Coordinates of C-alpha atoms and ligand atoms in Angstrom, one line a residue:
M1 CA 0.0 0.0 0.0
I2 CA 1.3 3.4 -0.7
A3 CA 2.2 5.8 2.1
K4 CA -0.4 8.2 1.4
E5 CA -3.3 5.5 1.5
E6 CA -1.9 4.0 4.6
L7 CA -1.8 7.3 6.3
E8 CA -5.4 7.8 5.0
K9 CA -6.6 4.7 6.5
H10 CA -5.1 5.4 9.9
I11 CA -6.2 9.1 10.1
A12 CA -9.7 8.3 8.8
A13 CA -10.0 5.8 11.7
A14 CA -8.8 8.1 14.2
L15 CA -11.3 10.9 13.0
A16 CA -14.0 8.4 13.6
R17 CA -12.8 7.6 17.0
A18 CA -12.5 11.1 17.8
G19 CA -16.3 11.6 17.0
A20 CA -15.9 13.0 13.4
P21 CA -18.9 12.2 11.3
P22 CA -19.0 8.8 9.5
G23 CA -16.8 8.6 6.4
A24 CA -15.0 12.0 7.2
P25 CA -12.1 12.1 4.8
A26 CA -8.6 12.3 6.0
L27 CA -7.5 14.3 2.9
V28 CA -3.9 13.3 2.9
G29 CA -1.4 14.9 0.6
P30 CA 2.4 15.5 0.4
A31 CA 3.5 18.5 2.5
T32 CA 3.9 21.5 0.5
R33 CA 7.1 22.5 2.5
P34 CA 9.8 20.6 4.2
E35 CA 9.1 22.1 7.6
F36 CA 5.6 20.6 7.6
G37 CA 7.2 17.1 7.5
D38 CA 6.5 14.7 4.6
Y39 CA 2.7 14.6 4.6
Q40 CA -0.2 16.7 5.7
A41 CA -3.7 15.5 6.6
N42 CA -6.3 18.4 5.9
G43 CA -9.6 16.6 6.8
V44 CA -10.1 17.8 10.3
M45 CA -11.2 21.3 9.2
A46 CA -14.2 20.1 7.3
A47 CA -15.1 17.5 10.0
A48 CA -14.8 20.2 12.7
K49 CA -17.3 22.5 10.6
Q50 CA -19.8 19.8 10.4
L51 CA -19.6 19.1 14.1
Q52 CA -19.5 22.8 14.9
T53 CA -16.5 22.5 17.1
N54 CA -12.9 24.0 17.3
P55 CA -10.9 22.4 14.6
R56 CA -7.8 22.5 16.8
E57 CA -9.4 20.6 19.6
L58 CA -10.7 18.0 17.2
A59 CA -7.2 17.8 15.7
A60 CA -5.9 17.2 19.2
R61 CA -8.4 14.5 19.8
V62 CA -7.5 12.8 16.5
V63 CA -3.9 12.9 17.3
E64 CA -4.6 11.4 20.7
E65 CA -6.5 8.4 18.8
L66 CA -3.8 8.1 16.2
D67 CA -1.2 5.5 16.6
L68 CA 1.6 6.1 13.9
S69 CA 4.4 4.9 16.2
E70 CA 5.4 2.6 13.4
M71 CA 5.4 4.9 10.5
A72 CA 6.2 8.5 11.9
D73 CA 8.7 10.1 14.0
S74 CA 6.4 13.1 14.7
V75 CA 2.9 14.1 14.4
E76 CA 2.2 17.7 14.9
I77 CA -0.8 20.1 14.8
A78 CA -0.3 23.2 12.8
G79 CA -2.3 26.3 11.7
P80 CA -6.1 26.0 12.0
G81 CA -5.9 22.2 12.4
F82 CA -3.6 20.6 10.0
I83 CA -1.8 17.4 10.9
N84 CA 1.8 17.3 9.8
I85 CA 3.5 14.0 9.7
A86 CA 7.1 13.3 9.5
L87 CA 7.9 9.7 8.5
K88 CA 10.5 7.6 10.1
G89 CA 13.7 7.0 8.3
D90 CA 13.6 3.1 9.1
W91 CA 10.0 2.9 7.9
L92 CA 11.0 4.8 4.6
A93 CA 14.2 2.6 4.3
A94 CA 12.2 -0.6 4.7
R95 CA 9.5 0.4 2.1
L96 CA 12.2 1.6 -0.4
D97 CA 13.9 -1.9 -0.1
D98 CA 10.6 -3.4 -1.1
M99 CA 10.3 -1.0 -4.0
L100 CA 13.8 -1.8 -5.2
A101 CA 13.0 -5.4 -5.1
D102 CA 9.7 -5.0 -7.1
Q103 CA 9.7 -5.0 -10.9
R104 CA 6.7 -2.6 -10.8
L105 CA 8.4 -0.3 -8.1
G106 CA 5.8 -0.7 -5.6
V107 CA 2.8 0.2 -7.8
P108 CA 0.1 -2.4 -7.5
E109 CA -2.2 -3.3 -10.3
V110 CA -5.8 -2.1 -9.6
A111 CA -8.1 -4.7 -8.0
A112 CA -10.8 -4.1 -10.6
P113 CA -9.4 -3.6 -14.1
Q114 CA -11.7 -1.9 -16.6
K115 CA -12.0 -1.8 -20.2
V116 CA -11.2 1.6 -21.4
V117 CA -11.4 2.8 -24.9
I118 CA -9.2 5.8 -25.7
D119 CA -9.9 7.9 -28.8
Y120 CA -6.8 9.7 -29.7
S121 CA -4.5 10.9 -32.6
H122 CA -7.3 10.8 -35.1
P123 CA -5.8 12.9 -37.9
N124 CA -8.0 13.7 -41.0
L125 CA -6.6 11.5 -43.8
A126 CA -7.3 13.9 -46.6
K127 CA -4.2 15.9 -45.7
E128 CA -1.0 15.2 -44.2
M129 CA -0.8 14.8 -40.4
H130 CA 0.4 18.0 -38.9
V131 CA 1.3 19.6 -35.7
G132 CA -2.5 20.0 -34.9
H133 CA -2.4 16.2 -34.3
L134 CA 0.6 16.1 -32.1
R135 CA -1.0 16.9 -28.8
S136 CA -3.9 14.4 -28.9
T137 CA -1.2 11.7 -30.1
I138 CA 1.4 12.5 -27.5
I139 CA -1.0 12.8 -24.6
G140 CA -3.4 10.0 -25.6
D141 CA -0.5 7.6 -25.8
A142 CA 0.9 8.7 -22.4
I143 CA -2.6 8.0 -20.9
A144 CA -2.9 4.6 -22.6
R145 CA 0.6 3.5 -21.2
V146 CA -0.2 4.5 -17.7
L147 CA -3.7 2.8 -17.6
E148 CA -2.1 -0.3 -19.1
F149 CA 0.6 -0.5 -16.5
L150 CA -2.0 -0.3 -13.7
G151 CA -3.7 -3.3 -15.3
H152 CA -6.5 -1.7 -17.2
E153 CA -7.5 -3.2 -20.5
V154 CA -6.9 -0.3 -23.0
V155 CA -8.5 -0.3 -26.5
R156 CA -7.0 2.2 -28.6
H157 CA -9.1 3.9 -31.2
N158 CA -7.8 6.0 -33.9
H159 CA -10.9 7.6 -35.2
V160 CA -9.3 8.9 -38.4
G161 CA -11.4 11.1 -40.7
D162 CA -11.5 9.1 -43.9
W163 CA -15.0 10.0 -45.1
G164 CA -16.8 13.1 -46.3
T165 CA -17.0 15.3 -49.4
Q166 CA -13.3 16.3 -49.6
F167 CA -12.5 12.5 -50.4
G168 CA -14.5 13.1 -53.7
M169 CA -12.1 15.7 -55.1
L170 CA -9.1 13.5 -54.0
I171 CA -10.4 10.5 -55.6
A172 CA -11.2 12.1 -58.8
Y173 CA -7.8 13.7 -58.9
L174 CA -5.9 10.3 -58.1
D175 CA -8.0 8.7 -60.8
Q176 CA -7.3 11.2 -63.4
Q177 CA -3.4 10.9 -62.8
Q178 CA -1.1 8.6 -64.8
D179 CA -0.2 5.9 -62.1
G180 CA 3.3 7.1 -61.8
D181 CA 2.6 10.7 -61.5
A182 CA -0.2 10.2 -58.9
M183 CA 2.1 8.1 -56.8
A184 CA 4.9 10.7 -56.9
E185 CA 2.4 13.5 -55.8
L186 CA 0.9 11.3 -53.2
A187 CA 4.3 11.2 -51.5
D188 CA 3.6 14.7 -50.5
L189 CA 0.0 14.6 -49.4
E190 CA -0.1 18.4 -48.7
V191 CA 0.9 19.1 -52.3
F192 CA -1.5 16.6 -53.5
Y193 CA -4.4 18.1 -51.5
Q194 CA -3.5 21.5 -52.9
S195 CA -3.2 20.5 -56.5
A196 CA -6.7 18.6 -56.2
R197 CA -8.3 21.6 -54.5
K198 CA -6.9 24.0 -57.2
R199 CA -8.3 22.0 -60.1
F200 CA -11.7 21.6 -58.0
D201 CA -11.9 25.5 -57.8
A202 CA -10.9 26.2 -61.4
D203 CA -12.5 23.4 -63.2
E204 CA -16.3 23.0 -63.3
T205 CA -16.2 19.6 -64.9
F206 CA -13.7 18.4 -62.4
A207 CA -15.8 19.7 -59.6
D208 CA -18.9 17.8 -61.0
L209 CA -16.8 14.6 -61.3
A210 CA -15.6 15.1 -57.7
R211 CA -19.2 15.3 -56.5
E212 CA -20.1 12.4 -58.5
C213 CA -17.4 10.4 -56.9
V214 CA -18.6 11.3 -53.3
V215 CA -22.2 9.9 -54.3
K216 CA -20.5 6.7 -55.8
L217 CA -18.2 6.4 -52.7
Q218 CA -21.0 6.4 -50.4
G219 CA -23.2 4.2 -52.7
G220 CA -20.3 1.6 -52.5
D221 CA -19.3 1.8 -56.0
A222 CA -16.4 -0.8 -56.3
Q223 CA -14.1 1.1 -58.6
V224 CA -14.5 4.3 -56.6
R225 CA -14.0 2.6 -53.4
A226 CA -10.7 0.8 -54.8
V227 CA -9.2 4.3 -55.5
W228 CA -10.3 5.8 -52.1
Q229 CA -8.7 2.6 -50.4
R230 CA -5.5 3.4 -52.2
F231 CA -5.6 7.0 -51.0
I232 CA -6.4 5.9 -47.4
D233 CA -3.5 3.3 -47.4
E234 CA -1.2 5.8 -48.5
S235 CA -2.3 8.5 -46.0
L236 CA -2.3 5.9 -43.1
R237 CA 1.3 5.0 -44.2
H238 CA 2.4 8.6 -43.6
C239 CA 0.7 8.6 -40.3
E240 CA 2.5 5.3 -39.2
E241 CA 5.8 6.9 -40.3
V242 CA 5.0 9.6 -37.7
Y243 CA 4.0 7.1 -35.1
E244 CA 7.1 5.2 -35.5
R245 CA 9.4 8.3 -35.4
L246 CA 7.6 9.6 -32.3
G247 CA 7.5 6.2 -30.6
V248 CA 3.8 6.1 -30.3
T249 CA 2.0 2.7 -29.8
L250 CA -0.6 3.1 -32.5
T251 CA -0.7 0.5 -35.1
R252 CA -2.9 -0.2 -38.2
A253 CA -5.0 -2.5 -35.9
D254 CA -6.0 0.5 -33.8
V255 CA -7.5 2.4 -36.6
R256 CA -11.3 2.6 -36.3
A257 CA -12.1 5.1 -38.9
E258 CA -15.2 7.2 -39.3
S259 CA -16.1 5.1 -42.5
A260 CA -16.4 2.0 -40.2
Y261 CA -19.6 3.6 -38.7
N262 CA -20.9 4.4 -42.2
D263 CA -23.4 1.4 -42.5
D264 CA -24.7 2.0 -38.9
L265 CA -25.8 5.5 -39.6
P266 CA -29.2 5.1 -41.0
V267 CA -29.8 2.4 -38.1
V268 CA -28.9 5.1 -35.4
I269 CA -31.3 7.5 -37.0
E270 CA -34.1 4.9 -37.2
N271 CA -33.3 4.0 -33.5
L272 CA -33.6 7.7 -32.4
R273 CA -36.8 7.9 -34.3
A274 CA -38.1 4.8 -32.7
Q275 CA -37.5 6.2 -29.2
G276 CA -39.3 9.4 -30.1
L277 CA -36.2 11.5 -29.8
L278 CA -36.2 13.0 -33.4
E279 CA -37.9 16.2 -34.4
E280 CA -37.8 17.6 -37.8
S281 CA -36.5 21.3 -38.0
Q282 CA -36.2 23.1 -41.3
G283 CA -36.0 19.7 -43.0
A284 CA -33.2 18.3 -40.8
Q285 CA -33.5 15.6 -38.3
C286 CA -32.7 16.8 -34.8
V287 CA -32.6 15.9 -31.2
F288 CA -33.8 18.5 -28.7
L289 CA -32.5 18.2 -25.3
D290 CA -33.1 20.7 -22.2
D291 CA -29.5 20.7 -21.5
F292 CA -28.8 22.7 -24.4
K293 CA -31.0 25.8 -23.8
N294 CA -29.6 29.1 -24.8
K295 CA -29.9 32.4 -22.9
N296 CA -33.5 32.9 -24.3
G297 CA -34.5 29.5 -23.0
E298 CA -34.6 28.1 -26.6
I299 CA -33.0 24.8 -27.1
T300 CA -30.2 24.5 -29.6
P301 CA -30.9 21.2 -31.3
V302 CA -28.2 18.4 -32.2
I303 CA -28.7 17.9 -35.9
V304 CA -28.2 14.2 -37.0
Q305 CA -29.3 14.2 -40.4
K306 CA -29.4 17.1 -43.0
S307 CA -32.1 17.9 -45.1
D308 CA -30.5 16.2 -48.1
G309 CA -30.3 12.9 -46.0
G310 CA -26.5 13.3 -45.5
Y311 CA -25.2 12.6 -42.0
L312 CA -23.0 14.6 -39.8
Y313 CA -19.8 14.3 -37.8
A314 CA -22.2 13.9 -34.6
T315 CA -24.0 11.1 -36.1
T316 CA -20.8 9.2 -36.6
D317 CA -19.9 9.9 -33.0
L318 CA -23.2 8.6 -31.6
S319 CA -22.6 5.3 -33.6
A320 CA -19.2 5.2 -32.2
V321 CA -20.5 5.6 -28.6
R322 CA -22.9 2.8 -29.3
Y323 CA -20.1 0.6 -30.5
R324 CA -17.6 1.3 -27.8
A325 CA -20.1 1.0 -25.0
G326 CA -22.0 -1.8 -26.5
Q327 CA -19.9 -4.2 -28.7
V328 CA -16.5 -3.3 -27.2
G329 CA -17.9 -3.3 -23.7
A330 CA -15.9 -0.4 -22.4
K331 CA -16.5 1.0 -18.9
R332 CA -14.8 4.3 -19.7
V333 CA -14.4 6.1 -23.1
L334 CA -11.7 8.8 -23.1
Y335 CA -11.8 11.4 -25.9
I336 CA -8.4 13.1 -26.3
V337 CA -9.9 15.8 -28.4
D338 CA -9.2 19.6 -28.9
A339 CA -11.0 21.9 -26.6
R340 CA -12.6 23.5 -29.5
Q341 CA -14.8 20.5 -29.7
K342 CA -16.1 20.7 -26.2
L343 CA -19.7 21.4 -27.2
H344 CA -19.7 18.8 -29.9
L345 CA -18.7 16.2 -27.6
R346 CA -21.1 17.5 -24.7
Q347 CA -24.0 17.1 -27.2
V348 CA -22.9 13.7 -28.4
F349 CA -22.6 12.4 -24.8
A350 CA -26.0 13.9 -23.9
V351 CA -27.9 12.4 -26.8
A352 CA -26.1 9.0 -26.3
Q353 CA -27.1 8.9 -22.7
A354 CA -30.7 9.9 -23.6
A355 CA -30.8 7.2 -26.3
G356 CA -29.3 4.7 -23.9
Y357 CA -26.2 4.0 -26.1
A358 CA -24.1 4.6 -23.0
P359 CA -25.7 3.4 -19.8
D360 CA -25.0 5.3 -16.5
S361 CA -22.3 2.7 -15.7
V362 CA -20.1 3.8 -18.7
A363 CA -18.1 7.0 -18.3
L364 CA -17.7 9.2 -21.4
E365 CA -15.0 11.6 -20.7
H366 CA -13.7 14.4 -22.7
Y367 CA -10.0 15.3 -22.1
P368 CA -9.8 18.6 -23.8
F369 CA -6.4 20.2 -24.7
G370 CA -5.4 23.7 -25.9
T371 CA -3.9 24.8 -29.1
M372 CA -0.2 24.6 -29.9
L373 CA 1.2 28.1 -30.5
G374 CA 4.4 29.5 -32.0
E375 CA 6.7 31.7 -30.0
D376 CA 4.7 34.7 -31.3
H377 CA 1.8 33.3 -29.4
K378 CA -0.1 32.7 -32.7
P379 CA -1.2 29.2 -34.1
F380 CA 2.1 27.3 -34.8
K381 CA 3.1 27.9 -38.5
T382 CA 6.1 27.8 -40.7
R383 CA 8.0 31.3 -41.3
T384 CA 6.0 31.5 -44.4
G385 CA 2.6 30.8 -42.8
G386 CA 2.3 27.3 -44.0
T387 CA 1.5 24.2 -41.8
V388 CA 4.4 22.8 -40.1
K389 CA 5.1 19.1 -41.1
L390 CA 5.5 16.6 -38.4
M391 CA 8.3 14.8 -40.0
E392 CA 10.2 18.1 -40.5
L393 CA 9.5 19.1 -36.9
L394 CA 10.8 15.9 -35.5
Q395 CA 13.9 16.1 -37.7
E396 CA 14.6 19.5 -36.6
A397 CA 14.2 18.3 -32.9
E398 CA 16.9 15.6 -33.4
D399 CA 19.3 18.1 -35.2
R400 CA 19.0 20.5 -32.3
A401 CA 19.5 17.8 -29.8
F402 CA 22.5 16.6 -31.8
A403 CA 24.2 20.0 -31.2
L404 CA 23.2 19.9 -27.7
V405 CA 24.7 16.5 -27.0
G406 CA 27.9 17.6 -28.9
E407 CA 28.4 20.5 -26.6
K408 CA 27.7 18.5 -23.3
N409 CA 29.9 15.6 -24.4
P410 CA 32.4 16.3 -27.1
D411 CA 34.1 12.9 -26.8
L412 CA 31.1 10.7 -28.1
S413 CA 31.3 9.0 -31.4
A414 CA 29.1 10.4 -34.1
D415 CA 27.0 7.4 -34.0
E416 CA 26.4 7.5 -30.3
R417 CA 25.6 11.2 -30.6
R418 CA 23.2 10.6 -33.1
Q419 CA 21.4 7.9 -31.2
I420 CA 21.3 10.0 -28.1
A421 CA 20.0 13.0 -30.1
R422 CA 17.1 11.0 -31.3
V423 CA 16.0 9.9 -27.8
V424 CA 16.6 13.6 -26.4
G425 CA 15.1 15.3 -29.3
I426 CA 11.9 13.2 -29.6
G427 CA 11.8 13.1 -25.9
S428 CA 11.9 17.0 -25.6
V429 CA 9.1 17.4 -28.0
K430 CA 6.8 14.9 -26.3
Y431 CA 7.8 16.1 -22.6
A432 CA 7.3 19.8 -23.4
D433 CA 3.8 19.0 -24.4
L434 CA 3.0 16.6 -21.6
S435 CA 4.6 18.7 -18.9
L436 CA 1.9 21.6 -19.0
N437 CA -1.6 21.4 -18.0
R438 CA -3.1 20.2 -21.3
E439 CA -6.1 22.5 -21.1
T440 CA -4.1 25.6 -21.5
D441 CA -2.8 26.6 -25.0
Y442 CA 1.0 25.8 -25.2
V443 CA 3.7 27.8 -26.7
F444 CA 6.2 25.7 -28.6
S445 CA 9.7 26.8 -27.8
W446 CA 12.9 25.0 -28.8
D447 CA 14.9 26.7 -26.3
N448 CA 12.8 25.7 -23.4
M449 CA 12.1 22.2 -24.4
L450 CA 16.0 21.4 -25.0
S451 CA 17.2 23.2 -21.9
L452 CA 19.2 21.1 -19.5
D453 CA 17.8 22.8 -16.5
G454 CA 14.1 23.1 -15.5
N455 CA 11.2 20.8 -16.0
T456 CA 12.3 19.3 -19.4
A457 CA 13.1 15.9 -20.9
P458 CA 16.8 16.6 -21.1
Y459 CA 17.0 17.4 -17.4
L460 CA 15.5 14.1 -16.5
Q461 CA 17.3 12.1 -19.0
Y462 CA 20.5 13.7 -17.8
S463 CA 19.6 12.8 -14.1
Y464 CA 19.1 9.2 -15.1
A465 CA 22.5 9.1 -17.1
R466 CA 24.1 10.6 -14.3
V467 CA 23.3 7.5 -12.2
K468 CA 24.4 5.3 -14.8
S469 CA 27.7 7.0 -15.0
L470 CA 28.1 6.8 -11.2
F471 CA 27.9 3.1 -11.4
R472 CA 30.3 2.9 -14.4
R473 CA 32.7 5.1 -12.3
A474 CA 32.3 2.8 -9.3
E475 CA 32.8 -0.2 -11.6
I476 CA 29.8 -1.8 -9.8
D477 CA 27.1 -3.8 -11.6
E478 CA 23.7 -2.5 -10.4
E479 CA 21.9 -5.7 -10.4
S480 CA 24.5 -7.3 -8.1
L481 CA 24.0 -4.7 -5.4
A482 CA 21.9 -6.2 -2.6
A483 CA 22.6 -3.8 0.2
A484 CA 19.8 -2.6 2.5
I485 CA 18.8 1.2 2.3
I486 CA 19.6 3.5 5.2
V487 CA 17.7 6.8 5.5
A488 CA 19.5 9.1 7.9
E489 CA 20.4 12.4 6.4
K490 CA 17.8 15.1 5.7
A491 CA 18.5 15.0 2.0
E492 CA 18.2 11.2 2.0
K493 CA 14.8 11.6 3.8
V494 CA 13.5 14.0 1.3
L495 CA 14.5 11.7 -1.6
A496 CA 13.2 8.6 0.0
A497 CA 9.8 10.3 0.7
K498 CA 9.7 11.4 -2.9
L499 CA 10.6 8.0 -4.2
L500 CA 7.6 6.5 -2.5
Q501 CA 5.2 8.9 -4.0
F502 CA 5.7 7.3 -7.5
G503 CA 2.6 5.2 -7.3
E504 CA 0.5 8.1 -6.3
A505 CA 1.5 10.1 -9.1
V506 CA 0.7 7.5 -11.5
E507 CA -2.7 6.8 -10.1
V508 CA -3.7 10.5 -10.3
V509 CA -2.9 10.4 -14.1
A510 CA -4.9 7.2 -14.4
R511 CA -7.8 8.8 -12.7
E512 CA -7.8 12.5 -14.0
G513 CA -5.9 12.3 -17.1
Y514 CA -3.4 15.0 -16.5
P515 CA 0.0 13.6 -17.4
N516 CA 1.7 16.8 -16.3
L517 CA 1.2 15.7 -12.7
L518 CA 3.5 12.8 -13.2
C519 CA 5.9 15.1 -15.0
N520 CA 6.1 17.4 -11.9
Y521 CA 6.5 14.4 -9.9
L522 CA 9.5 13.3 -11.8
Y523 CA 10.9 16.8 -11.9
E524 CA 10.6 17.0 -8.0
L525 CA 12.2 13.5 -7.7
A526 CA 15.1 14.5 -10.1
D527 CA 15.5 17.7 -8.0
A528 CA 15.5 15.8 -4.6
F529 CA 18.1 13.5 -6.1
M530 CA 20.4 16.4 -7.3
K531 CA 20.1 17.9 -3.8
F532 CA 20.9 14.5 -2.2
Y533 CA 23.8 14.2 -4.8
E534 CA 25.4 17.6 -3.6
N535 CA 24.9 16.8 0.1
C536 CA 25.6 13.4 0.5
P537 CA 28.8 11.9 -0.7
V538 CA 28.2 8.5 -2.4
L539 CA 31.5 6.9 -3.6
R540 CA 33.6 8.5 -0.8
A541 CA 31.2 7.4 1.9
D542 CA 32.1 4.5 4.2
E543 CA 30.2 1.2 4.1
P544 CA 27.3 0.5 4.7
V545 CA 26.3 4.0 3.9
R546 CA 28.1 4.0 0.3
S547 CA 26.1 0.8 -0.8
S548 CA 22.9 2.3 0.6
R549 CA 23.4 5.5 -1.2
L550 CA 24.1 3.7 -4.5
Q551 CA 20.8 1.9 -3.9
L552 CA 19.1 5.3 -3.5
A553 CA 20.7 6.4 -6.7
R554 CA 19.7 3.2 -8.5
L555 CA 16.1 3.4 -7.3
T556 CA 16.0 7.0 -8.6
A557 CA 17.2 6.2 -11.8
R558 CA 14.8 3.3 -12.2
T559 CA 11.9 5.4 -11.1
I560 CA 12.6 8.2 -13.6
G561 CA 13.2 5.6 -16.3
K562 CA 9.8 4.0 -15.5
G563 CA 8.1 7.3 -15.4
L564 CA 9.5 8.6 -18.5
G565 CA 8.4 5.2 -20.1
L566 CA 4.9 5.7 -19.0
L567 CA 5.1 9.1 -20.7
G568 CA 6.4 7.5 -23.9
I569 CA 9.8 9.0 -23.4
E570 CA 13.2 6.8 -23.7
T571 CA 16.3 7.1 -21.7
V572 CA 19.9 6.8 -22.5
E573 CA 22.9 5.3 -20.5
R574 CA 25.1 8.4 -21.2
M575 CA 24.6 11.9 -22.5
Ligands
LIG1 N1 -10.8 13.8 -36.8 C1 -11.3 14.7 -35.9 C2 -10.6 15.9 -36.1 O1 -9.5 16.0 -37.0 C3 -11.1 14.3 -34.5 C4 -11.9 13.1 -34.1 C5 -12.0 13.1 -32.5 N2 -12.8 12.1 -32.1 C6 -14.1 11.9 -32.2 N3 -14.6 10.8 -31.7 N4 -14.9 12.9 -32.7 O2 -11.0 17.2 -35.8

């Protein structure tokens, strides 16, 4: 059991014995300042309010009822009724020994694993994948890894946009090209899209042809379908190159495209009609729900079928909810989708719930994220105002990291340097995105993300490599080290308490979907390690302290490595 939970259990019981209302929570969290000890319990104030008693008096009764003699050195009441707890060095040390012996670093699998669908990345296949898809891809992948680590069954759904009118234009254009030319142009999807668009705007006959293609595509015309399939395959291949380069776990098997729901759309409409949920408004089929009243009390409808019979983005999403909750059997469905789609998803969730596609037992959760901005705080673009290609961006990251690694460590061979630059460069791009609260817009800055100090990938990767170099210098094989950990010095204690919080950080990400909380944790851990390293000599210490400190360093590296791994970021042995 992690320290926080254990304290919570003890304090909640003491609260009850002290006369607090049943179920009063202990509200235990890591102390915000070293002088507050290691943990702080904040539950007394709320309980006292309910009982209408003095919180400090209640705190005193709780402390009297509390037996933490095994875990804690001191239990103190502070301020209006906080309980500050300083853990015992021996207790911490014994926990760290267990953590070190455990492949999972003391993080248990959940008792009740859930099936969780995660809808992420989901580029529009008509165009090349661009920076707009980076955030969903990176954040979604980190959340998928965290949930899987905790034992949940994760089903990745790459809800790619592969359907709609723009494909008519692309199919018509592809069909008109000589085979060789088309393939050459297709190599650059952006160019291909622009060329098709140009012809569509300039040439009426071509535009008609394009529209005809859409109708044929939707009608299932075999020949048009085949051309479309060729285009989709090519576009997916581009995406996979990006996934591969980024180290993202999505594969072709995870593609569950918009078109997959196509045949189900009329079924959804009929089902909504049968349930009496449809209303016609200006020829369109709509669902009116009270949740969507505007200021004047009028309900803004959710349109599910246009007057010409066409379906909408929302219709597909309704079908997708039905599939995910019904066929797949998900208990949670996470949508890692741009904050600008908040209303859309709120509507989809509300209609899906009204129609019973997702029963109350299935959680539909939107994890919104902000826009990626350039250093000028405008949407991220190239110097000339074009969209930035992901592959070029990732190449630049690696090139910049190559220079950085060369400065830091000029003795590395070019090969090694390139290998490290790949890990650091890609890691930097991912970490920069993950380390901020996803809901805010985020300013993309090469200098910040590649900085060696601060909350960055290179800083954490460097902390990891530093431990590895310590072991190389000591000429000790990590795995052969069996010494017990001793926690005596202040810096050791701070590091020990931080190490034990790893599981807490992972669980918060799983519950709330904010990977930045794990990043913050890793940054604090690396910081605690640096302070320990400055204050506590390792190789120059006498035994058994020397081996104990090596163990602390080793456990730190493993925790940073595991934490970064859960974020989809690699480490290197030297930097
Ligand atoms: N393809 C969509 C876009 O590029 C995002 C899809 C999000 N997922 C969903 N189920 N609507 O905007």
